[in-house]
């Protein structure tokens, strides 16, 4: 059957633009590639009505990976500010963990404009203001997308569809063909997050609350129950400040404290508590128009265990790729977009968009990035169960420099210093915490070993997946919601 396009990318946010650009580059611009997004062109990549909601921070490794394949390098103004890493503070701020890695603080409104421009230069076409509702499928094979545009039915066909429509993807939820892709996510694997982009004056200097060179994270299960709060510098007098919570932990925290604080109430209190920020106001920069306050949900589980079906691949947030510990999803969006874009181009070239052919994307992503996320998902669940005093103790005593280097690379810490420390642990609760940390480290080992043998063909998936689920279910029983 004739198709309108070779590749359709549904969703023109970060991961979709990376995929379309990579495919165009790899295929030397010979393919017809279409990106479809519900936003007008000026609002490319806008996630929700409340804006391009994000902490805006990304480690250099994600964009660097994309650059390796396309030669595209970002700079100002889409990168607003450069940082040297992240510092996480314990609830009492007596202990800190420094994760050193060059990072960029993006302007998420300008970034998609730059990326769209790059894609168009490579011949990628765009349809904006089209709201997609489902994929088209026949004979167990996806062959296009449909929805509405200007109030009329809208329909386009392609050899490969890449779904980059974000964590709430209706294309994934409504996928009509047989596939191993999970369609829906557990409520407790989502964080409700929100943030301001603010200008401010300095009331005083205190790098535990604002550091122009580091992204500051506050671990605190009262302030940000089941999540964390952040102050990311966007300039000497500009900040991205916000927090994320797990709904169950949030409800429980309110019940315990006899409070009824919603997410916005928590964020406003967090801004007020910051002793550095004075005369705060929503950013007046025209480049932040429509983006100075917003909330959205981000997934914090391992990525979908399956990423490809006949004629269809999921990438970025549509595949729940934000990392379980810090909800960083832009790095995985760069990796998955690049790998999937490359595979889509190869599929068109080989005239084969079967699940079996596209599977290599899933396999390569798992080995490149995905293998550490299941262990991190369990580690996240364990952390959501502990209180501030244990967080204080754990932050101060349990992590070595080696563990931090591992976390920076998205890997699970070994807690190798725990054996030495255990002798001096004070209190039964800290002993229990040490035991739990060891448990998560050992679970991580078995899970990352399993993910290292991610099936190279779809027929091997069910047997492999039942082993994964056995490991995961055992841990979920230990850390239930
Ligand atoms: C508050 C918050 C803070 C965060 N902080 C960070 C951080 O500091 N660092 C980090 O790395 N990650 C962070 N993340 C996660 C990060 O923002 C995402 O992982 C990233 O945006 C994923 O990109 P994406 O392109 O896959 O999805 P999205 O950015 O969600 O893009 C999806 C695109 O598809 C379009 N679309 C959706 N549905 C349809 C439809 N039906 N039809 C047509 N178009 C559609 C959307 O409008 C959008 O343009 C944060 C997330 C939140 C919510």
Tab-separated table of C-alpha atoms in Angstrom, residues 17-471:
chain	number	residue	atom	x	y	z
A	17	UNK	CA	12.367	16.273	17.333
A	18	UNK	CA	15.504	14.267	18.136
A	19	UNK	CA	14.052	11.174	16.403
A	20	UNK	CA	12.927	13.031	13.266
A	21	UNK	CA	16.254	14.855	12.938
A	22	UNK	CA	18.304	11.697	13.464
A	23	UNK	CA	16.258	9.744	10.898
A	24	UNK	CA	16.609	12.541	8.338
A	25	UNK	CA	20.346	12.792	8.974
A	26	UNK	CA	21.018	9.035	8.863
A	27	UNK	CA	19.009	8.624	5.639
A	28	UNK	CA	20.852	11.589	4.081
A	29	UNK	CA	17.542	13.447	3.694
A	30	UNK	CA	16.173	10.890	1.238
A	31	UNK	CA	13.112	10.011	3.322
A	32	UNK	CA	9.783	11.772	3.729
A	33	UNK	CA	9.460	12.430	7.443
A	34	UNK	CA	6.535	14.181	9.107
A	35	UNK	CA	6.287	15.512	12.677
A	36	UNK	CA	2.749	16.078	13.961
A	37	UNK	CA	2.036	18.132	17.072
A	38	UNK	CA	-1.096	19.560	18.668
A	39	UNK	CA	0.537	22.947	19.356
A	40	UNK	CA	0.827	25.873	16.979
A	41	UNK	CA	4.310	26.249	15.522
A	42	UNK	CA	5.207	29.121	17.899
A	43	UNK	CA	4.424	26.840	20.837
A	44	UNK	CA	6.307	23.803	19.521
A	45	UNK	CA	6.981	21.244	22.252
A	46	UNK	CA	4.563	22.733	24.786
A	47	UNK	CA	3.588	19.865	27.075
A	48	UNK	CA	0.322	21.105	28.542
A	49	UNK	CA	-1.773	24.252	28.728
A	50	UNK	CA	0.443	25.310	31.641
A	51	UNK	CA	3.568	25.379	29.508
A	52	UNK	CA	6.856	23.591	28.869
A	53	UNK	CA	6.824	22.339	32.448
A	54	UNK	CA	10.270	21.062	33.426
A	55	UNK	CA	13.173	21.616	35.817
A	56	UNK	CA	15.091	22.513	32.610
A	57	UNK	CA	18.303	20.721	33.695
A	58	UNK	CA	20.036	18.145	31.522
A	59	UNK	CA	23.463	16.502	31.825
A	60	UNK	CA	25.740	17.042	28.833
A	61	UNK	CA	25.861	13.301	27.983
A	62	UNK	CA	22.354	13.236	26.397
A	63	UNK	CA	22.855	16.081	23.914
A	64	UNK	CA	26.430	14.816	23.316
A	65	UNK	CA	25.090	11.405	22.264
A	66	UNK	CA	22.746	13.046	19.744
A	67	UNK	CA	25.596	15.231	18.496
A	68	UNK	CA	27.727	12.154	17.825
A	69	UNK	CA	25.179	11.031	15.209
A	70	UNK	CA	24.033	14.357	13.783
A	71	UNK	CA	26.812	16.857	14.465
A	72	UNK	CA	24.236	19.211	16.030
A	73	UNK	CA	25.504	21.189	19.001
A	74	UNK	CA	23.426	23.519	21.153
A	75	UNK	CA	24.397	26.861	22.646
A	76	UNK	CA	22.811	30.095	23.760
A	77	UNK	CA	19.966	31.074	23.775
A	78	UNK	CA	18.398	27.582	23.977
A	79	UNK	CA	20.938	26.829	26.703
A	80	UNK	CA	20.341	29.573	29.260
A	81	UNK	CA	22.912	28.654	31.847
A	82	UNK	CA	25.756	26.177	32.455
A	83	UNK	CA	26.247	24.206	35.680
A	84	UNK	CA	28.903	21.877	37.083
A	85	UNK	CA	26.546	19.314	38.582
A	86	UNK	CA	23.954	18.693	41.262
A	87	UNK	CA	24.161	18.951	45.053
A	88	UNK	CA	21.541	17.125	47.110
A	89	UNK	CA	21.043	18.198	50.736
A	90	UNK	CA	19.676	16.098	53.583
A	91	UNK	CA	16.525	17.443	55.285
A	92	UNK	CA	18.639	19.060	58.061
A	93	UNK	CA	21.077	20.341	55.378
A	94	UNK	CA	23.948	19.062	57.550
A	95	UNK	CA	24.961	16.562	54.887
A	96	UNK	CA	25.241	16.930	51.144
A	97	UNK	CA	25.940	14.719	48.168
A	98	UNK	CA	27.759	16.283	45.234
A	99	UNK	CA	27.230	14.792	41.777
A	100	UNK	CA	29.703	16.309	39.361
A	101	UNK	CA	28.745	16.431	35.701
A	102	UNK	CA	28.636	19.345	33.261
A	103	UNK	CA	25.034	20.277	32.706
A	104	UNK	CA	22.851	22.669	30.802
A	105	UNK	CA	19.841	24.617	32.015
A	106	UNK	CA	17.665	24.902	28.951
A	107	UNK	CA	15.043	27.376	27.908
A	108	UNK	CA	12.416	24.759	27.112
A	109	UNK	CA	10.391	27.248	25.081
A	110	UNK	CA	13.316	28.139	22.790
A	111	UNK	CA	14.824	24.660	22.570
A	112	UNK	CA	12.054	23.169	20.353
A	113	UNK	CA	12.237	26.223	18.066
A	114	UNK	CA	15.942	25.597	17.519
A	115	UNK	CA	15.323	21.861	17.075
A	116	UNK	CA	12.461	22.427	14.636
A	117	UNK	CA	14.659	24.723	12.609
A	118	UNK	CA	17.410	22.074	12.470
A	119	UNK	CA	14.887	19.398	11.424
A	120	UNK	CA	13.398	21.578	8.687
A	121	UNK	CA	16.868	22.234	7.279
A	122	UNK	CA	17.120	18.445	6.831
A	123	UNK	CA	13.800	18.349	4.973
A	124	UNK	CA	11.547	17.199	7.838
A	125	UNK	CA	7.942	18.379	7.360
A	126	UNK	CA	5.645	19.589	10.130
A	127	UNK	CA	1.891	19.586	10.688
A	128	UNK	CA	0.927	21.650	13.716
A	129	UNK	CA	-2.373	22.043	15.550
A	130	UNK	CA	-3.412	18.455	14.844
A	131	UNK	CA	-4.676	16.495	17.830
A	132	UNK	CA	-3.949	12.787	17.423
A	133	UNK	CA	-6.319	10.218	18.907
A	134	UNK	CA	-5.106	6.804	17.768
A	135	UNK	CA	-2.851	4.921	15.404
A	136	UNK	CA	-4.243	3.334	12.253
A	137	UNK	CA	-3.736	-0.421	12.101
A	138	UNK	CA	-4.530	-3.276	9.796
A	139	UNK	CA	-3.573	-6.932	9.962
A	140	UNK	CA	-1.698	-6.391	13.230
A	141	UNK	CA	0.464	-3.639	11.729
A	142	UNK	CA	0.440	0.092	12.543
A	143	UNK	CA	0.392	2.136	9.340
A	144	UNK	CA	-0.486	5.712	10.351
A	145	UNK	CA	-2.219	8.045	12.772
A	146	UNK	CA	-5.532	9.802	12.978
A	147	UNK	CA	-7.157	12.594	14.922
A	148	UNK	CA	-8.554	16.019	14.183
A	149	UNK	CA	-7.246	19.231	12.693
A	150	UNK	CA	-9.241	22.467	12.430
A	151	UNK	CA	-12.300	20.529	13.628
A	152	UNK	CA	-12.048	18.072	10.732
A	153	UNK	CA	-10.853	14.444	10.663
A	154	UNK	CA	-7.105	14.213	10.081
A	155	UNK	CA	-5.334	11.095	8.866
A	156	UNK	CA	-1.793	10.377	7.643
A	157	UNK	CA	-0.130	7.098	6.794
A	158	UNK	CA	3.498	5.981	7.052
A	159	UNK	CA	5.736	2.917	7.046
A	160	UNK	CA	6.848	3.587	10.637
A	161	UNK	CA	5.150	5.573	13.406
A	162	UNK	CA	7.259	6.840	16.305
A	163	UNK	CA	5.161	7.787	19.327
A	164	UNK	CA	6.677	10.759	21.173
A	165	UNK	CA	3.464	12.213	22.597
A	166	UNK	CA	4.586	12.201	26.225
A	167	UNK	CA	3.730	10.193	29.322
A	168	UNK	CA	-0.058	10.296	28.848
A	169	UNK	CA	0.184	9.070	25.208
A	170	UNK	CA	-3.304	8.192	23.944
A	171	UNK	CA	-1.704	6.360	21.017
A	172	UNK	CA	-0.062	3.923	23.427
A	173	UNK	CA	-3.177	3.620	25.627
A	174	UNK	CA	-5.365	2.905	22.565
A	175	UNK	CA	-2.844	0.705	20.725
A	176	UNK	CA	-5.134	-1.676	18.789
A	177	UNK	CA	-2.626	-4.393	17.831
A	178	UNK	CA	-1.181	-7.330	19.761
A	179	UNK	CA	2.006	-6.174	21.454
A	180	UNK	CA	4.088	-6.582	24.617
A	181	UNK	CA	3.999	-2.808	25.201
A	182	UNK	CA	2.322	-1.971	28.537
A	183	UNK	CA	-0.429	0.533	27.922
A	184	UNK	CA	-1.112	2.104	31.310
A	185	UNK	CA	0.959	3.131	34.277
A	186	UNK	CA	0.351	2.584	37.994
A	187	UNK	CA	-0.706	5.811	39.745
A	188	UNK	CA	2.118	5.402	42.258
A	189	UNK	CA	4.710	5.421	39.497
A	190	UNK	CA	3.821	9.015	38.657
A	191	UNK	CA	5.050	12.120	40.451
A	192	UNK	CA	2.925	15.229	40.440
A	193	UNK	CA	5.357	18.040	39.895
A	194	UNK	CA	5.272	21.783	39.514
A	195	UNK	CA	7.616	24.720	39.302
A	196	UNK	CA	8.018	28.453	38.899
A	197	UNK	CA	10.501	30.241	36.696
A	198	UNK	CA	11.233	33.313	38.797
A	199	UNK	CA	13.353	36.419	38.920
A	200	UNK	CA	14.575	37.501	42.342
A	201	UNK	CA	16.951	39.687	44.328
A	202	UNK	CA	19.475	38.245	46.757
A	203	UNK	CA	18.460	38.692	50.401
A	204	UNK	CA	21.738	37.005	51.384
A	205	UNK	CA	24.156	34.391	50.053
A	206	UNK	CA	23.655	30.763	51.079
A	207	UNK	CA	24.684	28.112	48.581
A	208	UNK	CA	22.506	25.492	50.277
A	209	UNK	CA	19.515	27.451	48.910
A	210	UNK	CA	20.826	28.988	45.679
A	211	UNK	CA	24.083	28.110	43.979
A	212	UNK	CA	24.829	29.699	40.593
A	213	UNK	CA	27.110	26.759	39.719
A	214	UNK	CA	25.065	23.787	40.901
A	215	UNK	CA	21.519	22.488	40.753
A	216	UNK	CA	20.380	22.317	44.367
A	217	UNK	CA	18.110	19.475	45.487
A	218	UNK	CA	16.438	19.297	48.897
A	219	UNK	CA	15.542	15.806	50.104
A	220	UNK	CA	12.704	16.186	52.573
A	221	UNK	CA	9.711	13.929	53.004
A	222	UNK	CA	7.682	16.665	54.749
A	223	UNK	CA	8.410	19.390	52.204
A	224	UNK	CA	8.197	17.097	49.159
A	225	UNK	CA	6.625	13.801	50.293
A	226	UNK	CA	7.845	10.876	48.172
A	227	UNK	CA	9.797	13.195	45.887
A	228	UNK	CA	12.205	16.106	46.207
A	229	UNK	CA	12.361	19.877	45.923
A	230	UNK	CA	14.763	21.798	43.706
A	231	UNK	CA	16.349	25.198	43.090
A	232	UNK	CA	18.034	25.230	39.672
A	233	UNK	CA	19.916	28.399	38.674
A	234	UNK	CA	18.991	29.976	35.346
A	235	UNK	CA	21.198	33.032	35.796
A	236	UNK	CA	22.466	35.190	38.661
A	237	UNK	CA	18.923	36.421	39.418
A	238	UNK	CA	16.764	33.805	37.817
A	239	UNK	CA	15.688	30.418	39.082
A	240	UNK	CA	13.638	27.337	38.271
A	241	UNK	CA	12.161	26.342	41.638
A	242	UNK	CA	9.703	23.588	42.350
A	243	UNK	CA	9.001	20.152	43.716
A	244	UNK	CA	7.503	16.768	42.984
A	245	UNK	CA	5.407	14.513	45.200
A	246	UNK	CA	3.996	11.010	45.191
A	247	UNK	CA	0.226	11.262	45.709
A	248	UNK	CA	-0.003	8.484	48.320
A	249	UNK	CA	2.920	9.921	50.327
A	250	UNK	CA	1.450	13.430	49.971
A	251	UNK	CA	-1.974	12.335	51.281
A	252	UNK	CA	-0.365	10.471	54.168
A	253	UNK	CA	1.819	13.459	55.062
A	254	UNK	CA	-1.230	15.775	55.093
A	255	UNK	CA	-3.167	13.294	57.228
A	256	UNK	CA	-0.316	12.969	59.742
A	257	UNK	CA	0.141	16.746	59.994
A	258	UNK	CA	-3.605	17.501	59.952
A	259	UNK	CA	-3.071	19.704	56.885
A	260	UNK	CA	-4.765	20.044	53.553
A	261	UNK	CA	-1.929	21.486	51.477
A	262	UNK	CA	-2.082	20.932	47.726
A	263	UNK	CA	0.913	20.886	45.361
A	264	UNK	CA	0.806	24.639	44.746
A	265	UNK	CA	0.596	25.246	48.514
A	266	UNK	CA	3.731	23.125	49.012
A	267	UNK	CA	5.609	24.951	46.240
A	268	UNK	CA	4.603	28.385	47.546
A	269	UNK	CA	5.736	27.440	51.045
A	270	UNK	CA	9.033	26.155	49.641
A	271	UNK	CA	9.649	29.447	47.800
A	272	UNK	CA	8.839	31.415	50.950
A	273	UNK	CA	11.179	29.296	53.075
A	274	UNK	CA	14.150	30.081	50.811
A	275	UNK	CA	16.239	32.729	52.650
A	276	UNK	CA	18.170	33.788	49.522
A	277	UNK	CA	15.207	34.712	47.348
A	278	UNK	CA	13.641	38.110	47.936
A	279	UNK	CA	11.186	40.135	45.819
A	280	UNK	CA	10.426	37.093	43.716
A	281	UNK	CA	8.258	37.518	40.651
A	282	UNK	CA	7.339	35.269	37.736
A	283	UNK	CA	9.907	35.670	34.961
A	284	UNK	CA	9.164	38.683	32.769
A	285	UNK	CA	11.494	37.433	30.009
A	286	UNK	CA	9.493	37.220	26.733
A	287	UNK	CA	11.204	33.842	26.182
A	288	UNK	CA	9.334	32.517	29.233
A	289	UNK	CA	5.959	33.771	28.021
A	290	UNK	CA	3.245	31.333	29.114
A	291	UNK	CA	5.826	29.300	31.007
A	292	UNK	CA	6.466	30.934	34.382
A	293	UNK	CA	4.307	28.534	36.405
A	294	UNK	CA	3.051	25.063	35.593
A	295	UNK	CA	2.356	21.572	36.862
A	296	UNK	CA	2.502	18.224	35.128
A	297	UNK	CA	3.054	14.550	35.850
A	298	UNK	CA	6.253	12.670	35.283
A	299	UNK	CA	6.801	8.915	35.484
A	300	UNK	CA	9.394	7.531	37.901
A	301	UNK	CA	9.494	3.817	37.095
A	302	UNK	CA	11.737	1.808	34.783
A	303	UNK	CA	10.952	2.393	31.113
A	304	UNK	CA	8.235	0.318	29.479
A	305	UNK	CA	9.742	-3.187	29.249
A	306	UNK	CA	8.802	-3.331	25.564
A	307	UNK	CA	9.444	-0.424	23.191
A	308	UNK	CA	8.503	-1.721	19.742
A	309	UNK	CA	5.570	-3.313	17.925
A	310	UNK	CA	4.696	-3.862	14.249
A	311	UNK	CA	5.166	-0.463	12.589
A	312	UNK	CA	5.322	1.371	15.936
A	313	UNK	CA	7.931	2.509	18.482
A	314	UNK	CA	7.592	4.479	21.726
A	315	UNK	CA	10.248	6.936	22.878
A	316	UNK	CA	10.901	9.489	25.646
A	317	UNK	CA	8.105	10.104	28.131
A	318	UNK	CA	5.654	8.076	26.016
A	319	UNK	CA	7.807	5.096	27.061
A	320	UNK	CA	8.068	6.301	30.733
A	321	UNK	CA	11.790	6.896	30.369
A	322	UNK	CA	12.286	9.617	32.980
A	323	UNK	CA	14.678	8.192	35.564
A	324	UNK	CA	13.120	6.713	38.724
A	325	UNK	CA	15.313	8.597	41.185
A	326	UNK	CA	15.385	12.144	39.826
A	327	UNK	CA	12.660	12.151	37.118
A	328	UNK	CA	15.274	13.326	34.618
A	329	UNK	CA	13.704	12.508	31.272
A	330	UNK	CA	15.578	14.722	28.819
A	331	UNK	CA	18.736	12.552	28.803
A	332	UNK	CA	16.705	9.405	27.965
A	333	UNK	CA	14.725	11.448	25.393
A	334	UNK	CA	17.987	12.249	23.576
A	335	UNK	CA	19.150	8.610	23.737
A	336	UNK	CA	15.840	6.984	22.755
A	337	UNK	CA	15.086	9.574	20.051
A	338	UNK	CA	18.506	9.048	18.482
A	339	UNK	CA	18.399	5.239	18.593
A	340	UNK	CA	14.769	5.006	17.395
A	341	UNK	CA	15.279	7.603	14.640
A	342	UNK	CA	18.245	5.637	13.336
A	343	UNK	CA	16.326	2.334	13.416
A	344	UNK	CA	13.278	3.854	11.707
A	345	UNK	CA	15.473	5.023	8.830
A	346	UNK	CA	17.016	1.546	8.586
A	347	UNK	CA	13.523	-0.021	8.575
A	348	UNK	CA	12.448	2.121	5.612
A	349	UNK	CA	15.661	1.312	3.786
A	350	UNK	CA	15.150	-2.431	4.420
A	351	UNK	CA	11.432	-2.156	3.596
A	352	UNK	CA	10.716	-3.953	6.853
A	353	UNK	CA	8.834	-2.261	9.688
A	354	UNK	CA	7.950	-5.458	11.503
A	355	UNK	CA	8.194	-5.753	15.282
A	356	UNK	CA	11.142	-8.077	14.721
A	357	UNK	CA	13.058	-5.457	12.733
A	358	UNK	CA	12.223	-2.525	15.019
A	359	UNK	CA	13.089	-4.620	18.083
A	360	UNK	CA	16.764	-3.697	17.722
A	361	UNK	CA	15.842	-0.200	18.947
A	362	UNK	CA	14.459	-1.672	22.194
A	363	UNK	CA	17.465	-3.961	22.551
A	364	UNK	CA	20.009	-1.177	21.936
A	365	UNK	CA	18.241	1.277	24.253
A	366	UNK	CA	18.067	-1.255	27.091
A	367	UNK	CA	21.774	-2.004	26.845
A	368	UNK	CA	22.783	1.630	26.373
A	369	UNK	CA	20.524	3.228	29.028
A	370	UNK	CA	17.717	1.046	30.330
A	371	UNK	CA	19.495	-1.655	32.285
A	372	UNK	CA	19.922	0.359	35.476
A	373	UNK	CA	16.396	1.690	35.786
A	374	UNK	CA	14.650	-1.370	37.327
A	375	UNK	CA	17.048	-1.332	40.301
A	376	UNK	CA	16.566	2.417	40.619
A	377	UNK	CA	12.795	1.942	40.629
A	378	UNK	CA	13.133	-0.324	43.671
A	379	UNK	CA	15.594	2.075	45.320
A	380	UNK	CA	13.054	4.902	44.783
A	381	UNK	CA	10.286	2.838	46.417
A	382	UNK	CA	12.529	2.150	49.399
A	383	UNK	CA	13.401	5.858	49.770
A	384	UNK	CA	9.715	6.792	49.664
A	385	UNK	CA	9.205	4.679	52.784
A	386	UNK	CA	11.756	6.373	55.028
A	387	UNK	CA	11.417	9.447	57.216
A	388	UNK	CA	13.530	12.584	57.462
A	389	UNK	CA	15.698	11.374	60.349
A	390	UNK	CA	16.689	8.281	58.380
A	391	UNK	CA	17.272	10.443	55.303
A	392	UNK	CA	19.595	12.626	57.408
A	393	UNK	CA	21.516	9.631	58.715
A	394	UNK	CA	21.628	7.817	55.388
A	395	UNK	CA	22.823	10.887	53.470
A	396	UNK	CA	25.549	11.512	56.023
A	397	UNK	CA	26.882	7.989	56.463
A	398	UNK	CA	25.849	5.520	53.829
A	399	UNK	CA	27.092	6.831	50.504
A	400	UNK	CA	30.702	6.748	49.346
A	401	UNK	CA	32.251	8.807	46.544
A	402	UNK	CA	32.061	5.694	44.359
A	403	UNK	CA	28.323	5.382	45.008
A	404	UNK	CA	27.812	9.005	43.974
A	405	UNK	CA	29.773	8.550	40.752
A	406	UNK	CA	27.500	5.624	39.993
A	407	UNK	CA	24.324	7.602	40.662
A	408	UNK	CA	25.651	10.372	38.389
A	409	UNK	CA	25.896	7.787	35.620
A	410	UNK	CA	22.323	6.654	36.368
A	411	UNK	CA	23.545	3.441	38.021
A	412	UNK	CA	22.503	1.969	41.349
A	413	UNK	CA	24.975	2.555	44.217
A	414	UNK	CA	26.750	-0.539	45.667
A	415	UNK	CA	26.823	0.894	49.207
A	416	UNK	CA	30.239	-0.757	49.476
A	417	UNK	CA	31.093	1.427	52.488
A	418	UNK	CA	28.139	-0.005	54.409
A	419	UNK	CA	30.064	-3.021	55.723
A	420	UNK	CA	32.576	-0.746	57.444
A	421	UNK	CA	29.922	1.644	58.681
A	422	UNK	CA	27.588	-0.999	60.063
A	423	UNK	CA	29.840	-1.482	63.087
A	424	UNK	CA	29.183	2.082	64.208
A	425	UNK	CA	25.531	2.392	63.232
A	426	UNK	CA	23.493	3.837	66.025
A	427	UNK	CA	19.882	2.820	66.455
A	428	UNK	CA	17.700	-0.001	65.226
A	429	UNK	CA	16.084	2.204	62.561
A	430	UNK	CA	19.428	3.018	60.972
A	431	UNK	CA	20.368	-0.643	61.078
A	432	UNK	CA	17.104	-1.429	59.288
A	433	UNK	CA	17.835	1.277	56.714
A	434	UNK	CA	21.300	-0.210	56.107
A	435	UNK	CA	19.673	-3.603	55.576
A	436	UNK	CA	17.185	-2.150	53.085
A	437	UNK	CA	19.971	-0.405	51.170
A	438	UNK	CA	21.833	-3.677	50.896
A	439	UNK	CA	18.649	-5.352	49.705
A	440	UNK	CA	18.108	-2.793	46.932
A	441	UNK	CA	21.773	-3.097	45.886
A	442	UNK	CA	21.493	-6.877	45.590
A	443	UNK	CA	18.176	-6.640	43.736
A	444	UNK	CA	19.783	-4.156	41.375
A	445	UNK	CA	22.551	-6.629	40.619
A	446	UNK	CA	20.157	-9.396	39.616
A	447	UNK	CA	17.926	-7.030	37.627
A	448	UNK	CA	20.726	-5.345	35.702
A	449	UNK	CA	22.114	-8.812	34.880
A	450	UNK	CA	18.671	-9.747	33.526
A	451	UNK	CA	18.471	-6.534	31.505
A	452	UNK	CA	21.964	-7.165	30.102
A	453	UNK	CA	20.416	-10.225	28.471
A	454	UNK	CA	17.448	-8.289	27.086
A	455	UNK	CA	15.977	-10.510	24.336
A	456	UNK	CA	17.358	-9.801	20.887
A	457	UNK	CA	14.116	-10.985	19.255
A	458	UNK	CA	10.493	-10.518	20.373
A	459	UNK	CA	9.736	-14.249	20.603
A	460	UNK	CA	12.144	-14.503	23.566
A	461	UNK	CA	10.393	-11.642	25.403
A	462	UNK	CA	7.673	-13.522	27.388
A	463	UNK	CA	10.117	-15.921	29.111
A	464	UNK	CA	12.541	-13.096	29.887
A	465	UNK	CA	9.771	-10.817	31.116
A	466	UNK	CA	8.373	-13.362	33.539
A	467	UNK	CA	11.817	-13.500	35.201
A	468	UNK	CA	11.884	-9.699	35.445
A	469	UNK	CA	8.386	-9.555	36.924
A	470	UNK	CA	9.244	-12.237	39.488
A	471	UNK	CA	12.125	-10.070	40.740
